[in-house]
PDB file of C-alpha atoms in Angstrom:
ATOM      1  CA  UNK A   1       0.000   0.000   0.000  1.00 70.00           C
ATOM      2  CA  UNK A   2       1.053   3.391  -0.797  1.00 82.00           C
ATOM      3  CA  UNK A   3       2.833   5.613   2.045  1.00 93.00           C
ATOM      4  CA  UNK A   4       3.281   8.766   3.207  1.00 97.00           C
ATOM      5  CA  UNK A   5       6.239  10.285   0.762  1.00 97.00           C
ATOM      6  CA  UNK A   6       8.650  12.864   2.277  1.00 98.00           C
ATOM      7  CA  UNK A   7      11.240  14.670   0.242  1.00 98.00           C
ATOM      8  CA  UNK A   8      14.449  14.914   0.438  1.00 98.00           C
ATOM      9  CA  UNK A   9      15.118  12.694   3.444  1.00 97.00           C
ATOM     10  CA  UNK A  10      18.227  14.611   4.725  1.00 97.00           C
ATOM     11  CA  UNK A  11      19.191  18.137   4.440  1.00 98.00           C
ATOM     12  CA  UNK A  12      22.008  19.775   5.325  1.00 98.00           C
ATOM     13  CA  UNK A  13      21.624  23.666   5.726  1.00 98.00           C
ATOM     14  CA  UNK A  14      23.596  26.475   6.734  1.00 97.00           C
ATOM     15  CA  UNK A  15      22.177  29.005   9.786  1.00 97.00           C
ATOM     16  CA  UNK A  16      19.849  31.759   7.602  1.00 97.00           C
ATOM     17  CA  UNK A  17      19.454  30.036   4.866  1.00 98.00           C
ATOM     18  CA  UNK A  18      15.912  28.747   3.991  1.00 98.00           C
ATOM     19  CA  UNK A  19      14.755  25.281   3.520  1.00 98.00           C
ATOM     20  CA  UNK A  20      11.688  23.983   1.834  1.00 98.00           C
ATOM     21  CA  UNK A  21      10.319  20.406   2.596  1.00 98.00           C
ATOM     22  CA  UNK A  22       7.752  18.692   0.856  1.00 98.00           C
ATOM     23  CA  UNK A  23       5.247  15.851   1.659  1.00 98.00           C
ATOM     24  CA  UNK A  24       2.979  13.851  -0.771  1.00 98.00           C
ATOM     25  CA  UNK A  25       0.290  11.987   1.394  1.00 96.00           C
ATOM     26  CA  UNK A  26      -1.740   8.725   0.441  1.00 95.00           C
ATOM     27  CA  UNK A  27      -3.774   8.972  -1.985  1.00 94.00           C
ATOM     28  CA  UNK A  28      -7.162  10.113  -1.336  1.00 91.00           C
ATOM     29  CA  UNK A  29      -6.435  11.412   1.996  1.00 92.00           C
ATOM     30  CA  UNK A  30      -6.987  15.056   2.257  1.00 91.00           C
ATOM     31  CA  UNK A  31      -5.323  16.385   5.486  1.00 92.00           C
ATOM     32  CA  UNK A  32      -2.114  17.126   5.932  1.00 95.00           C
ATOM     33  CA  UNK A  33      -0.277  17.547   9.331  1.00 94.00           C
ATOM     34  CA  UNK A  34       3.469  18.521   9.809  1.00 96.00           C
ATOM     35  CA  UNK A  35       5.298  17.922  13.331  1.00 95.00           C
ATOM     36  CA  UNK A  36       9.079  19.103  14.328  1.00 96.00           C
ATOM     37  CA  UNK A  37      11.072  16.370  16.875  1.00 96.00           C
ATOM     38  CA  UNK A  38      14.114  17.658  17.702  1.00 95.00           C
ATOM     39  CA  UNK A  39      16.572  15.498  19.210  1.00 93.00           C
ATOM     40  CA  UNK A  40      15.430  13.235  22.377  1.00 91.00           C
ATOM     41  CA  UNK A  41      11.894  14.903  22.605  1.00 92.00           C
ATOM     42  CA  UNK A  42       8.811  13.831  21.249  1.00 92.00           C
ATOM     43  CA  UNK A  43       6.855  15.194  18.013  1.00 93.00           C
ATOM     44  CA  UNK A  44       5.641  18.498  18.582  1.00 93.00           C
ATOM     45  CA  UNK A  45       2.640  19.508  16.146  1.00 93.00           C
ATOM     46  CA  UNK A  46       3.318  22.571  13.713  1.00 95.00           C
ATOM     47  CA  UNK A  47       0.526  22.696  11.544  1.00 95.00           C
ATOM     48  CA  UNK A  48      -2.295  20.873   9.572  1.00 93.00           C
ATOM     49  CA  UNK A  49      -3.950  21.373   6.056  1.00 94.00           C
ATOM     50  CA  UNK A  50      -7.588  20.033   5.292  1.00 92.00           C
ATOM     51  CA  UNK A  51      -8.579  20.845   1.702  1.00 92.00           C
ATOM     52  CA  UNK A  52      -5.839  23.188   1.178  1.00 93.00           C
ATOM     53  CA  UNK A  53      -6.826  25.365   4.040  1.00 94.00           C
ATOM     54  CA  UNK A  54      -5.238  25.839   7.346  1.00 93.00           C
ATOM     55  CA  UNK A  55      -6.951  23.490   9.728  1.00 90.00           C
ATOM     56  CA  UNK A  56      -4.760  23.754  12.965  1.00 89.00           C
ATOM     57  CA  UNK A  57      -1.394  25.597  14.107  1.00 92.00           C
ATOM     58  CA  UNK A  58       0.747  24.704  16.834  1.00 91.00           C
ATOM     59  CA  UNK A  59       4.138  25.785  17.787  1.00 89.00           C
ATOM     60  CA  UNK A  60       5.119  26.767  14.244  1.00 94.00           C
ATOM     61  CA  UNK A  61       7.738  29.661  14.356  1.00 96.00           C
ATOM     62  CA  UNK A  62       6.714  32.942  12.272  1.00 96.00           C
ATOM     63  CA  UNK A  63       9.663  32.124  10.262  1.00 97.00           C
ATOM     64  CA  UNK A  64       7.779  28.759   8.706  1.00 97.00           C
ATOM     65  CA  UNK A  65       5.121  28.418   6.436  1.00 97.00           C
ATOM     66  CA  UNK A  66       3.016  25.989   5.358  1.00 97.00           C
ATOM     67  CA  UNK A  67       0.672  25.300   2.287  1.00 97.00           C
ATOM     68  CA  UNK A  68      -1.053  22.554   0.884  1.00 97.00           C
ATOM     69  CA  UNK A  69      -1.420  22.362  -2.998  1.00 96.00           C
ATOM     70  CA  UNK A  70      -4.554  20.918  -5.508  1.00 95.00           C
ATOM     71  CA  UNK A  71      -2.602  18.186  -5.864  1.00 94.00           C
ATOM     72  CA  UNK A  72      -3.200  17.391  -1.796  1.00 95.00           C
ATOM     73  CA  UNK A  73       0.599  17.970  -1.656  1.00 96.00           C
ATOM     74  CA  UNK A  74       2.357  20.320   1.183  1.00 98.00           C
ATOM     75  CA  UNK A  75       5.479  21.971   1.567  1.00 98.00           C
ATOM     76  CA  UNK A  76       7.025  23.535   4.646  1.00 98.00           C
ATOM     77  CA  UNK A  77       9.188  26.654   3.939  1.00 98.00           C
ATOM     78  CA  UNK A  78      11.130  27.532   6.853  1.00 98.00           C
ATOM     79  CA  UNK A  79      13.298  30.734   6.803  1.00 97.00           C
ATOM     80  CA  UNK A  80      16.439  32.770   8.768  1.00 97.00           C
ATOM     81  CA  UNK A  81      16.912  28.795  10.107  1.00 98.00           C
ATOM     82  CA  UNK A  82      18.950  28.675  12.912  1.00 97.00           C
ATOM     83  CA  UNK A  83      20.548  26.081  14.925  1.00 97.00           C
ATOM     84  CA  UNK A  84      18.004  24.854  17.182  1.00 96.00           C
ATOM     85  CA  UNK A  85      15.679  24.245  13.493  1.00 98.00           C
ATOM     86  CA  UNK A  86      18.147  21.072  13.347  1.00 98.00           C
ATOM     87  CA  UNK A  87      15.182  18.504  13.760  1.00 97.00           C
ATOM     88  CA  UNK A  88      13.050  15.323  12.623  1.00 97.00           C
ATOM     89  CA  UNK A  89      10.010  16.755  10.411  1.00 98.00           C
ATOM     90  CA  UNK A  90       7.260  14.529  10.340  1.00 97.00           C
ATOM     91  CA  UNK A  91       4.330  14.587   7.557  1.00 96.00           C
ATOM     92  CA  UNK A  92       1.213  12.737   8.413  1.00 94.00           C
ATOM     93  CA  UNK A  93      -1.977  12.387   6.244  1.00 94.00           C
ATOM     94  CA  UNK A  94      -5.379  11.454   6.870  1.00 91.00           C
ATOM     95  CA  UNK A  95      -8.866  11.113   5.377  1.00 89.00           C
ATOM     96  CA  UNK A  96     -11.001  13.254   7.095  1.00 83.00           C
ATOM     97  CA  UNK A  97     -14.151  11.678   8.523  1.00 77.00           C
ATOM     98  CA  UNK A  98     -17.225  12.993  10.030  1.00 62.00           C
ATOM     99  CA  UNK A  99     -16.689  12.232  13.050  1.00 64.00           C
ATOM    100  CA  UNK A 100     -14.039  14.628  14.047  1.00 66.00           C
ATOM    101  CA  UNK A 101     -11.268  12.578  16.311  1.00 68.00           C
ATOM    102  CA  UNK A 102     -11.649   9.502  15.127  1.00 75.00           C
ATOM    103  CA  UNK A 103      -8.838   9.925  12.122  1.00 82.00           C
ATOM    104  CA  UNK A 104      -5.833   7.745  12.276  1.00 88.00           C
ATOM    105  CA  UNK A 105      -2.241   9.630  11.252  1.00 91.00           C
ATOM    106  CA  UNK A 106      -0.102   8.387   8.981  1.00 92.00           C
ATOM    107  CA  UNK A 107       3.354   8.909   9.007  1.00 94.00           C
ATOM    108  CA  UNK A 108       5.989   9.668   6.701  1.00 96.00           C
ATOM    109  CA  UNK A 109       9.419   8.745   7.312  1.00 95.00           C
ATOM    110  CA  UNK A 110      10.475  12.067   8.108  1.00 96.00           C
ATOM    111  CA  UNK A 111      13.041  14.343   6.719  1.00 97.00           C
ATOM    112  CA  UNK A 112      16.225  14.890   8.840  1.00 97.00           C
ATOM    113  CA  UNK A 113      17.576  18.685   8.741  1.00 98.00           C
ATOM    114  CA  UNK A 114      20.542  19.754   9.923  1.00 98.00           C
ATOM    115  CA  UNK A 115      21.429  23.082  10.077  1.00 98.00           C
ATOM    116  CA  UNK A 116      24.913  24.380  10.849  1.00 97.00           C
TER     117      UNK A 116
ATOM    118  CA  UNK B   1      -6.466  20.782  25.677  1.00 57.00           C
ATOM    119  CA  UNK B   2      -6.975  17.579  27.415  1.00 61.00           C
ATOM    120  CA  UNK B   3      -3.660  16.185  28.798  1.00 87.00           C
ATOM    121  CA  UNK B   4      -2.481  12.194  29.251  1.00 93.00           C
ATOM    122  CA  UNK B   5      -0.397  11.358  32.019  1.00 94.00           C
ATOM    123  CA  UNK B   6       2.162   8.081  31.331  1.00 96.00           C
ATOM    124  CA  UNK B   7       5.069   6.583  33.092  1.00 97.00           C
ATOM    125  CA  UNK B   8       8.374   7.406  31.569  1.00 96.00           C
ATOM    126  CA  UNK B   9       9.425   3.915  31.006  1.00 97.00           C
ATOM    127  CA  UNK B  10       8.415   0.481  31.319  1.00 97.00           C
ATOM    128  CA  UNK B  11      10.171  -3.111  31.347  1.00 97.00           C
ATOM    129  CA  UNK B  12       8.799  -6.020  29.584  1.00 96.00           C
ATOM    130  CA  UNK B  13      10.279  -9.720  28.944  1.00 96.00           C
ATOM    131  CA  UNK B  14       9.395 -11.204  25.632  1.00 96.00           C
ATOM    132  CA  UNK B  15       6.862 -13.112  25.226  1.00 95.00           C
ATOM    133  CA  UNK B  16       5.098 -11.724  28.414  1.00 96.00           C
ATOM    134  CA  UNK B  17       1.632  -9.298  28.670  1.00 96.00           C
ATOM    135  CA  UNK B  18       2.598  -5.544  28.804  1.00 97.00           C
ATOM    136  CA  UNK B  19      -0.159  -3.153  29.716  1.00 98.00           C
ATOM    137  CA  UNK B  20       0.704   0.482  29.566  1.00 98.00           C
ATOM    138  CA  UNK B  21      -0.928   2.447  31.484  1.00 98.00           C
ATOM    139  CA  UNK B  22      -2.422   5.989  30.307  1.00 97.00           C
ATOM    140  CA  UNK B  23      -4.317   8.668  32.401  1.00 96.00           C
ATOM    141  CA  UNK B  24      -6.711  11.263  30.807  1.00 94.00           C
ATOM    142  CA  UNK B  25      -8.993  13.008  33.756  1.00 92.00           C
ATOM    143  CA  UNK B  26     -10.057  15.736  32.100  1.00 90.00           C
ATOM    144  CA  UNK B  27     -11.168  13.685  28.897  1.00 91.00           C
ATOM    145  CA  UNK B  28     -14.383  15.187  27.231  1.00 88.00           C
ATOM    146  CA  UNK B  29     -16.802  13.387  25.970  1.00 86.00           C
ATOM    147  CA  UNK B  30     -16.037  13.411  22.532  1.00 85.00           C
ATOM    148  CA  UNK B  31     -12.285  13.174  22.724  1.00 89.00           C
ATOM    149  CA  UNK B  32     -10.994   9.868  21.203  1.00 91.00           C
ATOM    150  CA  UNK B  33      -8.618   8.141  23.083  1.00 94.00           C
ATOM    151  CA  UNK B  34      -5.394   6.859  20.447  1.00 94.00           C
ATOM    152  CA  UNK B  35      -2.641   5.109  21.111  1.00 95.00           C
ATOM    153  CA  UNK B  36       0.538   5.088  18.560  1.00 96.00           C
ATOM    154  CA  UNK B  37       3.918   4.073  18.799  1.00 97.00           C
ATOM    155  CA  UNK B  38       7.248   5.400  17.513  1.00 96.00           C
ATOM    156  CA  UNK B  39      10.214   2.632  16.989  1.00 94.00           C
ATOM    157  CA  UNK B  40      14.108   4.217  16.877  1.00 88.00           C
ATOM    158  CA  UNK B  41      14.837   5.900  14.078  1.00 86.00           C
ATOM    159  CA  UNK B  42      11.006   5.900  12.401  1.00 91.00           C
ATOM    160  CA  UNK B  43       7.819   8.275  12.383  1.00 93.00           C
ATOM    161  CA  UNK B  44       5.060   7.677  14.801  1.00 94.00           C
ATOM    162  CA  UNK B  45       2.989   3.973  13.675  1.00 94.00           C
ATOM    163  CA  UNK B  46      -1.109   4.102  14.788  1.00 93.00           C
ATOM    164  CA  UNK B  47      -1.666   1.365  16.989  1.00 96.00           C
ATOM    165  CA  UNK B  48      -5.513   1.623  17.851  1.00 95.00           C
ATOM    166  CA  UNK B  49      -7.909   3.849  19.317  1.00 94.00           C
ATOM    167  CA  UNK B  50     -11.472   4.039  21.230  1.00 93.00           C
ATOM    168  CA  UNK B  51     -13.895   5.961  22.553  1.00 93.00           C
ATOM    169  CA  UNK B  52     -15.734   4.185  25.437  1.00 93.00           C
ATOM    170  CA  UNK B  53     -15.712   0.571  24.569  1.00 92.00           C
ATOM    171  CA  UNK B  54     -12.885  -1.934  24.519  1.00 94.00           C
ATOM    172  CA  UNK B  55     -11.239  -2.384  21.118  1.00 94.00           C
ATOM    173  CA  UNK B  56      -9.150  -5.501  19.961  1.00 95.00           C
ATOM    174  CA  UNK B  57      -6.953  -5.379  16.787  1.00 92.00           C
ATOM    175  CA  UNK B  58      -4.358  -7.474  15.484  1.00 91.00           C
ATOM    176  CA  UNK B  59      -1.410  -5.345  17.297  1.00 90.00           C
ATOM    177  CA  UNK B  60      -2.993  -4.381  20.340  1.00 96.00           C
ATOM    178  CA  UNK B  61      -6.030  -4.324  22.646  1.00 97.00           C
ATOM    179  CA  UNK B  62      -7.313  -1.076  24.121  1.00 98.00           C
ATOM    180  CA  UNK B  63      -9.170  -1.361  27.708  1.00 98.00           C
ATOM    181  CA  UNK B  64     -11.018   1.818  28.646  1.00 97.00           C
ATOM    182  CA  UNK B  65     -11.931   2.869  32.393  1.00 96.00           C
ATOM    183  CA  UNK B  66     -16.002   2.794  32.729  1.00 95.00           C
ATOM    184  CA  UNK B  67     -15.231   6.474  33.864  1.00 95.00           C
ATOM    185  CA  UNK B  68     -12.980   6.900  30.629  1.00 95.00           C
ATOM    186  CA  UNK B  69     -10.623   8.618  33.140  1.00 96.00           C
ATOM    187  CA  UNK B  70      -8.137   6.416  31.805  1.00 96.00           C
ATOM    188  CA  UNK B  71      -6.687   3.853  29.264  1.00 97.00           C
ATOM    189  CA  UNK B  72      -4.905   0.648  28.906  1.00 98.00           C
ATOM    190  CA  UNK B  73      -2.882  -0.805  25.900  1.00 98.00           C
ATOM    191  CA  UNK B  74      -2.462  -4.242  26.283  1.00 98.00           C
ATOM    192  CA  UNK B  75       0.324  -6.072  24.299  1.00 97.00           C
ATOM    193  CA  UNK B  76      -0.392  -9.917  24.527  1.00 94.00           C
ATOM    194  CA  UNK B  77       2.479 -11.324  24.093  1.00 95.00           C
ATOM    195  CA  UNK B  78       5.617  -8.382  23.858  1.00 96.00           C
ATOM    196  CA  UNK B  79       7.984  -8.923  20.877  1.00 96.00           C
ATOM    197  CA  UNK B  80      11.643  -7.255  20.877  1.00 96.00           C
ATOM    198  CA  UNK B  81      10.003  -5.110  18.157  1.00 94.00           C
ATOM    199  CA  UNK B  82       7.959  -3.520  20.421  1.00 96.00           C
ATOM    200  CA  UNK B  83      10.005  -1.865  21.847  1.00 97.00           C
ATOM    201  CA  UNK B  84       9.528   1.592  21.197  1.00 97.00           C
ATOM    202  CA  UNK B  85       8.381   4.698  22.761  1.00 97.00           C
ATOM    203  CA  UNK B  86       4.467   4.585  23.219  1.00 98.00           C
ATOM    204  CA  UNK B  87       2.015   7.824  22.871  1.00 96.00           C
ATOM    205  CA  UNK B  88      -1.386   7.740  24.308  1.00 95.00           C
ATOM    206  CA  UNK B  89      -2.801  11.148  22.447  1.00 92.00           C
ATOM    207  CA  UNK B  90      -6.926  12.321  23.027  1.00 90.00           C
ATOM    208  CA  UNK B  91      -7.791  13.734  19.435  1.00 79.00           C
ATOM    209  CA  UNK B  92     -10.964  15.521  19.021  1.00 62.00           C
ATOM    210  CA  UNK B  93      -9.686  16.938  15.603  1.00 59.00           C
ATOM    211  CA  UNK B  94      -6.300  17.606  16.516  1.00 68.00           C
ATOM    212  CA  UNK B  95      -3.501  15.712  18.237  1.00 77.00           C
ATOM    213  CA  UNK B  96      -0.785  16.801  20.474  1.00 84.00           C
ATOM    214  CA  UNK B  97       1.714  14.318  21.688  1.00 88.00           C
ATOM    215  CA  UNK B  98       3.032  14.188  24.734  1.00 85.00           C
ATOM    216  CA  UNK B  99       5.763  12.239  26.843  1.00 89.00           C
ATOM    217  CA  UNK B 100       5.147   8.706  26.006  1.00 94.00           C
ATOM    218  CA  UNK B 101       6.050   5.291  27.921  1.00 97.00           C
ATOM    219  CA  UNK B 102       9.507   4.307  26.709  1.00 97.00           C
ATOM    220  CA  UNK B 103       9.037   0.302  26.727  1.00 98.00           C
ATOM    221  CA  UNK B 104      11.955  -1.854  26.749  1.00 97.00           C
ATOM    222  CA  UNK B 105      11.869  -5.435  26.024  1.00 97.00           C
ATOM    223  CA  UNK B 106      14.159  -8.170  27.468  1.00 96.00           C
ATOM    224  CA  UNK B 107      14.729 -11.099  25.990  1.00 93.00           C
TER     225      UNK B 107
END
């Protein structure tokens, strides 16, 4: 079965450069959710997409956006990165049902950034 | 937001029952309780969820408190591939993790 596809996998950056990471969910699944895990913590929740609209923010920095395409695609753009950006970046997707809650995530493998 | 309280770590030898414990007291009525797992080095895996009745799947079983105050994932028979660090997240249309149970396996 298809997965959650995250591109690139590793990325190496320098401090104020910008970064842009993308995430292609499952097909047919309409919401998009990105999460940041820097090292020895657990996933912290950025932001989420449901028919290319903002659905949720977290504890996305001002220097990050977000968008989800037609295509159900999403990118992250993250800006002026600094040092402590250096992090795990989950994609998840889901299909959105009517009962809100009962969605189950699905992971990507993540894309490693490390910025210098 | 509703919060979930879990121990930090946990100790398991194969082949043995592991229930992790997870506590959710301020659970509303509509929050879903979900369980998922993350093993080294991979994103986060779905491992089951409820709402107020018990739930059985092929990976886990999910036992939830009459009060729904609190959860139970139940691993029948633990594997050295479970090992892995084990989120209990309430999702009512968004999920937040929190500090998961970091389960260790012995063989």
């Amino acid at each position: 079965a298809a997965g959650v596809i995250q591109s690139p996998r590793h990325l190496i950056k320098e401090k104020r450069e910008t970064a842009t990471l993308k995430c292609y969910p499952i097909p047919r699944h309409d919401t998009v959710y990105w999460y940041q895990q820097g090292p020895g913590q657990d996933p912290q929740f950025l932001i989420s997409f449901y028919e290319k609209m903002q659905s949720d923010k977290g504890s996305i920095p001002d220097r990050f956006s977000a968008q989800q395409f037609s295509d159900y695609h999403s990118e992250l753009n993250m800006s002026s990165l600094e040092l402590g950006d250096s992090a795990l970046y989950f994609c998840a997707s889901s299909l959105a049902l009517e009962t809100g809650g009962r969605e189950t995530q699905y992971f990507g493998p993540g894309t490693r950034l490390l910025v210098l | 937001d509703a919060k979930t309280t879990q121990p930090n770590s946990m100790e398991s030898n194969e082949e043995e029952p592991v229930h992790l414990p997870c506590n959710h007291s301020t659970i509303s009525g509509t929050d879903y309780i979900h369980w998922y797992r993350q093993l080294p080095s991979q994103g986060p895996e779905y491992v089951i969820h409820g709402l107020t009745s018990n739930v059985n799947n092929r990976m886990a079983s999910l036992a939830i408190a009459e009060d729904r105050k609190s959860s139970t994932l139940i691993l029948h028979r633990a594997t050295l591939r479970d090992a892995a660090v084990y989120y209990c997240i309430l999702n009512n249309n968004d999920m937040r993790f929190g500090a998961g149970t970091r389960l260790t396996v012995k063989p």
